Every structure is written in C-alpha cells, then in structure tokens.
mmCIF file of C-alpha atoms and ligand atoms in Angstrom:
data_model
loop_
_atom_site.group_PDB
_atom_site.id
_atom_site.type_symbol
_atom_site.label_atom_id
_atom_site.label_comp_id
_atom_site.label_asym_id
_atom_site.label_seq_id
_atom_site.Cartn_x
_atom_site.Cartn_y
_atom_site.Cartn_z
ATOM 1 C CA MET B 1 89.702 130.648 96.728
ATOM 2 C CA ARG B 2 89.845 126.581 98.041
ATOM 3 C CA GLY B 3 87.097 124.599 96.293
ATOM 4 C CA THR B 4 86.619 126.540 93.129
ATOM 5 C CA ARG B 5 85.066 123.210 91.328
ATOM 6 C CA THR B 6 82.304 122.638 92.479
ATOM 7 C CA SER B 7 80.285 119.300 92.085
ATOM 8 C CA SER B 8 78.495 120.583 88.534
ATOM 9 C CA LYS B 9 82.125 120.513 87.284
ATOM 10 C CA LYS B 10 82.457 117.298 84.832
ATOM 11 C CA LYS B 11 85.086 114.780 86.794
ATOM 12 C CA PRO B 12 88.308 114.243 86.809
ATOM 13 C CA ALA B 13 88.637 113.335 82.870
ATOM 14 C CA ALA B 14 90.696 109.933 82.544
ATOM 15 C CA ALA B 15 93.847 110.810 80.659
ATOM 16 C CA ALA B 16 95.297 107.285 79.280
ATOM 17 C CA LYS B 17 94.797 103.620 79.940
ATOM 18 C CA ARG B 18 97.661 102.725 81.167
ATOM 19 C CA GLY B 19 99.524 98.875 82.164
ATOM 20 C CA GLY B 20 97.830 95.466 82.285
ATOM 21 C CA SER B 21 97.782 93.262 79.696
ATOM 22 C CA LYS B 22 101.412 93.141 78.040
ATOM 23 C CA ALA B 23 103.142 92.813 81.498
ATOM 24 C CA VAL B 24 101.119 89.729 82.763
ATOM 25 C CA ALA B 25 101.047 88.461 78.775
ATOM 26 C CA GLY B 26 100.786 84.259 79.809
ATOM 27 C CA LYS B 27 99.884 85.540 83.124
ATOM 28 C CA GLU B 28 96.614 85.907 83.525
ATOM 29 C CA HIS B 29 95.390 87.300 86.930
ATOM 30 C CA ALA B 30 92.098 87.270 87.611
ATOM 31 C CA SER B 31 92.404 91.399 88.937
ATOM 32 C CA VAL B 32 94.203 91.951 85.184
ATOM 33 C CA ARG B 33 90.547 91.083 83.646
ATOM 34 C CA ALA B 34 89.253 93.459 85.784
ATOM 35 C CA LYS B 35 87.757 96.583 84.860
ATOM 36 C CA PRO B 36 90.357 99.017 85.126
ATOM 37 C CA ILE B 37 91.377 100.779 88.603
ATOM 38 C CA GLU B 38 90.916 104.344 88.664
ATOM 39 C CA LEU B 39 94.559 106.225 89.699
ATOM 40 C CA TYR B 40 93.227 109.375 90.965
ATOM 41 C CA TYR B 41 97.069 111.504 90.272
ATOM 42 C CA TRP B 42 98.616 114.871 89.680
ATOM 43 C CA PRO B 43 102.622 113.710 89.182
ATOM 44 C CA THR B 44 104.516 114.100 92.523
ATOM 45 C CA PRO B 45 106.634 112.382 94.452
ATOM 46 C CA ASN B 46 102.779 110.478 96.415
ATOM 47 C CA GLY B 47 101.371 110.085 92.756
ATOM 48 C CA TRP B 48 104.304 108.188 91.420
ATOM 49 C CA LYS B 49 104.839 105.816 93.783
ATOM 50 C CA ILE B 50 101.220 104.589 93.071
ATOM 51 C CA SER B 51 101.513 104.210 89.126
ATOM 52 C CA ILE B 52 104.999 102.696 89.524
ATOM 53 C CA MET B 53 103.007 99.751 91.876
ATOM 54 C CA LEU B 54 100.229 99.524 88.757
ATOM 55 C CA GLU B 55 103.040 99.705 86.307
ATOM 56 C CA GLU B 56 104.823 96.679 88.768
ATOM 57 C CA CYS B 57 102.633 95.084 88.724
ATOM 58 C CA GLY B 58 101.048 95.115 85.347
ATOM 59 C CA LEU B 59 97.492 96.045 86.450
ATOM 60 C CA PRO B 60 95.419 98.192 84.125
ATOM 61 C CA TYR B 61 94.669 101.848 85.438
ATOM 62 C CA ASP B 62 92.896 104.843 84.428
ATOM 63 C CA VAL B 63 94.754 107.946 85.337
ATOM 64 C CA ARG B 64 92.394 110.420 86.481
ATOM 65 C CA PRO B 65 94.462 113.815 87.122
ATOM 66 C CA VAL B 66 93.965 115.871 90.247
ATOM 67 C CA ASP B 67 94.859 119.250 89.675
ATOM 68 C CA ILE B 68 95.906 120.278 92.761
ATOM 69 C CA SER B 69 96.972 124.032 91.075
ATOM 70 C CA LYS B 70 92.979 124.040 90.944
ATOM 71 C CA GLY B 71 91.666 123.172 93.254
ATOM 72 C CA ASP B 72 90.288 119.425 92.221
ATOM 73 C CA GLN B 73 91.208 117.940 95.460
ATOM 74 C CA PHE B 74 88.477 119.696 97.501
ATOM 75 C CA THR B 75 84.992 118.939 94.458
ATOM 76 C CA PRO B 76 82.824 116.498 96.578
ATOM 77 C CA GLN B 77 82.894 113.726 93.919
ATOM 78 C CA PHE B 78 87.046 113.564 95.604
ATOM 79 C CA LEU B 79 86.664 114.004 98.727
ATOM 80 C CA ALA B 80 83.888 111.124 99.056
ATOM 81 C CA ILE B 81 87.089 109.069 98.369
ATOM 82 C CA SER B 82 90.003 111.380 99.427
ATOM 83 C CA PRO B 83 88.955 113.497 102.464
ATOM 84 C CA ASN B 84 91.934 114.036 103.265
ATOM 85 C CA ASN B 85 92.209 117.275 99.753
ATOM 86 C CA ARG B 86 94.887 114.738 98.816
ATOM 87 C CA MET B 87 96.120 112.439 95.692
ATOM 88 C CA PRO B 88 97.193 110.181 95.133
ATOM 89 C CA ALA B 89 93.526 107.978 95.344
ATOM 90 C CA ILE B 90 92.840 104.933 93.645
ATOM 91 C CA VAL B 91 88.986 103.169 93.108
ATOM 92 C CA ASP B 92 89.337 99.877 92.563
ATOM 93 C CA PRO B 93 86.073 98.806 91.005
ATOM 94 C CA ASP B 94 87.435 94.578 91.526
ATOM 95 C CA GLY B 95 87.912 94.963 94.906
ATOM 96 C CA PRO B 96 86.845 92.900 98.030
ATOM 97 C CA GLY B 97 83.933 90.409 97.359
ATOM 98 C CA GLY B 98 84.228 92.007 93.666
ATOM 99 C CA ARG B 99 82.329 94.958 94.789
ATOM 100 C CA PRO B 100 84.490 98.823 94.192
ATOM 101 C CA ILE B 101 86.592 99.906 97.073
ATOM 102 C CA SER B 102 88.116 102.876 97.342
ATOM 103 C CA VAL B 103 91.875 104.192 99.685
ATOM 104 C CA PHE B 104 93.521 106.941 99.526
ATOM 105 C CA GLU B 105 96.768 107.608 102.114
ATOM 106 C CA SER B 106 99.494 106.399 99.528
ATOM 107 C CA GLY B 107 101.204 103.827 101.947
ATOM 108 C CA ALA B 108 98.098 102.465 102.534
ATOM 109 C CA ILE B 109 96.704 102.067 98.871
ATOM 110 C CA LEU B 110 100.292 100.211 98.035
ATOM 111 C CA GLN B 111 99.381 97.949 100.855
ATOM 112 C CA TYR B 112 96.405 97.022 99.114
ATOM 113 C CA LEU B 113 98.144 96.428 95.565
ATOM 114 C CA GLY B 114 100.585 94.802 97.508
ATOM 115 C CA ARG B 115 97.677 92.525 99.348
ATOM 116 C CA LYS B 116 96.033 92.406 96.319
ATOM 117 C CA THR B 117 98.311 91.111 94.092
ATOM 118 C CA GLY B 118 100.383 89.573 96.390
ATOM 119 C CA LYS B 119 103.616 91.810 94.870
ATOM 120 C CA PHE B 120 106.453 93.601 96.498
ATOM 121 C CA TYR B 121 104.653 93.420 100.147
ATOM 122 C CA PRO B 122 105.747 89.492 101.172
ATOM 123 C CA HIS B 123 103.649 87.126 103.257
ATOM 124 C CA GLU B 124 106.626 86.188 105.724
ATOM 125 C CA GLU B 125 106.489 87.575 109.203
ATOM 126 C CA ARG B 126 110.125 89.139 109.092
ATOM 127 C CA ALA B 127 110.139 90.319 105.358
ATOM 128 C CA ARG B 128 106.874 92.203 105.562
ATOM 129 C CA VAL B 129 107.803 94.098 108.898
ATOM 130 C CA ALA B 130 110.705 95.176 107.455
ATOM 131 C CA VAL B 131 109.071 96.598 104.797
ATOM 132 C CA GLU B 132 106.588 98.122 106.447
ATOM 133 C CA GLU B 133 108.426 100.023 108.906
ATOM 134 C CA TRP B 134 110.641 101.711 106.134
ATOM 135 C CA LEU B 135 107.341 102.060 104.155
ATOM 136 C CA TYR B 136 105.842 104.152 107.503
ATOM 137 C CA TRP B 137 109.510 105.546 107.338
ATOM 138 C CA GLN B 138 108.765 106.625 104.486
ATOM 139 C CA VAL B 139 104.841 108.480 105.070
ATOM 140 C CA GLY B 140 106.343 110.137 107.993
ATOM 141 C CA GLY B 141 109.698 110.348 107.980
ATOM 142 C CA LEU B 142 110.822 111.121 104.543
ATOM 143 C CA GLY B 143 108.024 112.184 103.100
ATOM 144 C CA PRO B 144 106.596 115.693 105.105
ATOM 145 C CA MET B 145 110.248 116.378 105.905
ATOM 146 C CA ALA B 146 111.184 116.658 102.438
ATOM 147 C CA GLY B 147 107.608 118.104 101.546
ATOM 148 C CA GLN B 148 108.716 120.679 103.995
ATOM 149 C CA ALA B 149 112.043 121.515 102.972
ATOM 150 C CA ASN B 150 111.139 122.095 99.364
ATOM 151 C CA HIS B 151 108.358 124.407 100.797
ATOM 152 C CA PHE B 152 110.509 126.879 102.224
ATOM 153 C CA ARG B 153 113.217 126.625 99.387
ATOM 154 C CA ARG B 154 111.267 126.985 96.313
ATOM 155 C CA TYR B 155 107.443 128.625 97.686
ATOM 156 C CA ALA B 156 107.143 130.400 100.561
ATOM 157 C CA PRO B 157 107.159 133.807 100.203
ATOM 158 C CA GLU B 158 110.092 134.757 102.272
ATOM 159 C CA GLN B 159 113.775 132.536 102.528
ATOM 160 C CA ILE B 160 113.551 131.831 106.488
ATOM 161 C CA THR B 161 117.169 130.872 107.321
ATOM 162 C CA TYR B 162 116.439 128.919 110.038
ATOM 163 C CA ALA B 163 112.748 126.663 107.892
ATOM 164 C CA ILE B 164 115.248 126.521 105.382
ATOM 165 C CA ALA B 165 117.911 124.866 107.430
ATOM 166 C CA ARG B 166 116.331 122.246 109.695
ATOM 167 C CA TYR B 167 114.566 120.823 107.021
ATOM 168 C CA THR B 168 117.241 120.699 104.465
ATOM 169 C CA ASP B 169 119.444 119.190 107.062
ATOM 170 C CA GLU B 170 116.074 116.898 108.423
ATOM 171 C CA VAL B 171 116.609 115.584 104.452
ATOM 172 C CA ASN B 172 119.902 115.252 105.099
ATOM 173 C CA ARG B 173 119.413 112.754 107.963
ATOM 174 C CA LEU B 174 116.998 111.157 106.204
ATOM 175 C CA PHE B 175 119.049 110.689 103.483
ATOM 176 C CA GLY B 176 122.187 109.475 105.200
ATOM 177 C CA VAL B 177 120.019 106.258 107.069
ATOM 178 C CA MET B 178 118.981 105.418 103.573
ATOM 179 C CA ASN B 179 122.778 106.053 102.680
ATOM 180 C CA THR B 180 123.665 103.673 105.756
ATOM 181 C CA ARG B 181 120.530 101.024 105.874
ATOM 182 C CA LEU B 182 121.669 100.141 101.531
ATOM 183 C CA ALA B 183 125.681 100.102 102.397
ATOM 184 C CA ASP B 184 125.156 96.096 102.399
ATOM 185 C CA ARG B 185 121.458 95.186 100.811
ATOM 186 C CA ASP B 186 120.501 96.027 97.570
ATOM 187 C CA PHE B 187 116.791 97.449 98.499
ATOM 188 C CA LEU B 188 115.768 98.779 101.884
ATOM 189 C CA ALA B 189 114.105 95.767 102.782
ATOM 190 C CA GLY B 190 116.677 94.124 101.385
ATOM 191 C CA ARG B 191 114.557 92.769 98.402
ATOM 192 C CA TYR B 192 112.431 95.079 95.558
ATOM 193 C CA SER B 193 109.464 95.852 97.236
ATOM 194 C CA ILE B 194 107.092 98.988 98.042
ATOM 195 C CA ALA B 195 109.151 100.459 100.451
ATOM 196 C CA ASP B 196 110.888 101.411 97.835
ATOM 197 C CA MET B 197 108.788 102.743 94.946
ATOM 198 C CA ALA B 198 107.434 104.887 98.000
ATOM 199 C CA SER B 199 110.728 106.541 98.936
ATOM 200 C CA ILE B 200 112.052 106.610 94.885
ATOM 201 C CA GLY B 201 110.363 110.142 94.119
ATOM 202 C CA TRP B 202 111.785 112.104 96.984
ATOM 203 C CA VAL B 203 115.681 110.996 95.977
ATOM 204 C CA ARG B 204 114.718 111.549 92.463
ATOM 205 C CA LEU B 205 114.064 115.535 93.654
ATOM 206 C CA ALA B 206 117.163 115.563 95.729
ATOM 207 C CA GLU B 207 118.566 118.971 94.079
ATOM 208 C CA ARG B 208 115.103 121.084 94.879
ATOM 209 C CA MET B 209 115.656 119.594 98.490
ATOM 210 C CA GLY B 210 119.339 120.691 98.612
ATOM 211 C CA GLN B 211 121.007 117.064 98.286
ATOM 212 C CA ASN B 212 123.858 116.705 96.289
ATOM 213 C CA LEU B 213 123.368 112.401 95.527
ATOM 214 C CA ALA B 214 127.484 112.688 95.006
ATOM 215 C CA ASP B 215 127.351 112.312 98.931
ATOM 216 C CA PHE B 216 125.194 109.069 99.487
ATOM 217 C CA PRO B 217 127.171 106.489 97.164
ATOM 218 C CA HIS B 218 124.954 103.804 98.286
ATOM 219 C CA LEU B 219 121.861 105.789 98.581
ATOM 220 C CA LYS B 220 123.168 107.071 94.503
ATOM 221 C CA ARG B 221 123.469 103.194 93.514
ATOM 222 C CA TRP B 222 119.788 102.307 94.375
ATOM 223 C CA PHE B 223 118.270 105.607 92.366
ATOM 224 C CA GLU B 224 119.737 104.094 89.247
ATOM 225 C CA THR B 225 119.211 100.866 89.487
ATOM 226 C CA ILE B 226 115.534 101.313 90.663
ATOM 227 C CA ARG B 227 114.935 104.091 88.344
ATOM 228 C CA ALA B 228 116.440 101.784 85.209
ATOM 229 C CA ARG B 229 113.250 99.286 85.890
ATOM 230 C CA PRO B 230 111.199 99.938 82.703
ATOM 231 C CA ALA B 231 108.046 100.023 84.868
ATOM 232 C CA VAL B 232 109.521 102.899 86.730
ATOM 233 C CA GLN B 233 110.449 104.423 83.117
ATOM 234 C CA ARG B 234 107.122 103.869 82.290
ATOM 235 C CA ALA B 235 105.647 105.909 85.287
ATOM 236 C CA PHE B 236 107.656 108.681 85.379
ATOM 237 C CA ALA B 237 107.205 108.626 81.594
ATOM 238 C CA ILE B 238 103.138 109.491 82.284
ATOM 239 C CA ARG B 239 102.698 113.293 81.024
ATOM 240 C CA VAL B 240 99.821 115.079 82.769
ATOM 241 C CA PRO B 241 100.179 118.411 80.355
ATOM 242 C CA ALA B 242 98.230 120.970 82.813
ATOM 243 C CA ALA B 243 100.684 120.240 85.496
ATOM 244 C CA SER B 244 103.998 121.713 83.027
ATOM 245 C CA ALA B 245 102.316 124.483 83.061
ATOM 246 C CA VAL B 246 101.953 125.011 86.396
ATOM 247 C CA ASN B 247 103.147 128.172 87.601
ATOM 248 C CA MET B 248 104.074 128.156 91.211
ATOM 249 C CA ARG B 249 104.153 131.729 91.696
ATOM 250 C CA ASP B 250 100.733 132.596 90.426
ATOM 251 C CA PRO B 251 98.221 134.096 93.307
ATOM 252 C CA LYS B 252 95.259 132.185 92.105
ATOM 253 C CA VAL B 253 97.521 128.259 92.281
ATOM 254 C CA ARG B 254 99.247 129.924 95.804
ATOM 255 C CA ALA B 255 95.823 130.998 97.314
ATOM 256 C CA VAL B 256 94.388 127.314 95.840
ATOM 257 C CA LEU B 257 97.751 125.266 97.796
ATOM 258 C CA PHE B 258 99.054 127.452 100.648
ATOM 259 C CA GLY B 259 97.048 129.030 103.606
ATOM 260 C CA GLN B 260 94.674 125.702 103.739
ATOM 261 C CA ARG B 261 92.494 125.343 107.379
ATOM 262 C CA ALA B 262 89.932 124.031 108.062
ATOM 263 C CA LYS B 263 87.451 126.493 106.925
HETATM 264 N N1 LIG W 1 99.784 111.732 103.230
HETATM 265 C C1 LIG W 1 99.658 111.542 101.929
HETATM 266 C C2 LIG W 1 100.131 113.031 100.725
HETATM 267 C C3 LIG W 1 100.376 113.154 100.100
HETATM 268 C C4 LIG W 1 100.287 114.704 99.888
HETATM 269 O O1 LIG W 1 101.276 115.273 100.368
HETATM 270 N N2 LIG W 1 99.903 115.144 98.338
HETATM 271 C C5 LIG W 1 99.294 116.261 97.560
HETATM 272 C C6 LIG W 1 100.722 116.385 96.342
HETATM 273 S S1 LIG W 1 102.329 115.475 96.483
HETATM 274 C C7 LIG W 1 98.679 116.957 97.382
HETATM 275 O O2 LIG W 1 97.983 116.298 96.947
HETATM 276 N N3 LIG W 1 98.333 118.034 97.540
HETATM 277 C C8 LIG W 1 97.266 119.070 97.478
HETATM 278 C C9 LIG W 1 96.689 119.972 98.306
HETATM 279 O O3 LIG W 1 97.879 120.337 98.955
HETATM 280 O O4 LIG W 1 95.920 120.770 97.992
HETATM 281 C C10 LIG W 1 99.789 110.720 101.025
HETATM 282 O O5 LIG W 1 100.989 109.719 101.603
HETATM 283 O O6 LIG W 1 99.331 110.365 99.906
#
C-alpha cells in the first residue's frame, strides 16, 4: 500500500502563506524580499521544529502539506527532495548563489536556516558547539526514543510490556538530562536557539510518552517559556484539517505508515 500517490497526481497543495513582512518590518533582509520558502510539512514534533524556526526568523513560507497517512511521502516529487520519505523538508528558491536548494532532515534544515539568517545559531565557536551538542542530542536521542515510546504505547497492535518500559524509561532519562541541564540556565545551549526549537515538540507531547512534566520542574519552566513566545504560538496554530481527521486505527493508514521496508 506504499506509494499510493503517483507522479501523475498533483503536488501537495500550498495550504497557507506564512511569516515574513510583519516579523521583520522596518528591517529589510534580502531573503525576505525573495520568494517564500516551501515547507513540506505535517503537524508533528518534527514538522513543528521548522515552522517554529521560520516564524522566529520572520521568513516568508508556504506550507505544503505532506499527508503521511496517505503516502504523499513516497511520491517521486517528494522523494526528489527528501529521499528518506520523511517530512519535514524545505525548498528555498533563494538558496546559495541565488539558486534553489532543497534540504531534508530537520537538524540540517534548522542549521541551514540558522546560517541563512544568522539567527538562533551563533557564529562564536563555543556557543555554536553547545547548540550543536544539544541539536544532535535531540535528533539522535530524544526524537527517536520518544518516537518509539509513542509507537509502542499508542500504535503497536499488541501491548509489549518490555518495549513500552524500555522506551518510556529512556524518554524519562532524557527528560531528566534536560531538567538537570536547565537547572542553572534558561535554554539548552544558554541562549534560545535551534536546539530548543528541535526539542520542544517532544516535550509538548510528554503525556503521550508516559511522562509527567511536574516531575521535571526546570524542564516545565523551559517549556512554558518557549510555548509563550508569539512565534511558537503562531507555529503551533497552523491548521492542517486533513491531519486532524487521520484515524490511526484505519488499516489503510497503518499499511502506509507501518511495516515499511526497502521494497
Ligand atoms: N530524522 C527525521 C525524522 C523525520 C520523521 O520521522 N518524520 C515523520 C513524521 S514525525 C514522517 O515523515 N513519517 C512518514 C513515514 O513514517 O512514512 C528528521 O529529523 O527530519
């Protein structure tokens, strides 16, 4: 049932034009005058990372929904920009040398946008190393562990006690690491950065991973501080109606999302 959409079907439609002029009013930046960035998006923690960064930077962008419950992630057009059949991805028409560039993998997209704008990704080497440590910690640790916790807790056809405990414990450990880190600083790398944007979506869904934020007071304070930012609120407010209608018990949806193999 994979790849149910073919190249003959239309590309995911632009749902909305976002960001840009207001956030950078009076501060014209070459990239802001350029064509909007295409954001290939579905409302999940990985998608939120990039909508948050685009909103924070005031970059204009068009949301292109990738309905991962229907197989949009397997279309040849999407695979051409994101060969891992995962969203998010972006196409920046105003890439290096003024030519378009596509970027997949949320961490690479955040770093690209940070370099492009000079925002939330410091130049100074020590500060940059700290951001990269926590960014890679998220993409290599928190994201995959939380994803598996969510899968075994909510989507697996059987409740496998060992798998649930293994991933729930690991998310608990990782939340504890963040809580300790945040005990004596406001944000993961000191100042607010792409590392925080990468992690907030998973903390937002803490309950689904079997976690209680009240057990992690510094993490809770960090989460509430970031959630209150206007750009983050705008990013979380983006509505993709088709996503709200997805039924994860539907065998057709499960056949698209689960049991994926090379062939
Ligand atoms: N390592 C990737 C992970 C992205 C990812 O897992 N995206 C999920 C949604 S959160 C997806 O596109 N799933 C489609 C599928 O499972 O076929 C990143 O950080 O960008």
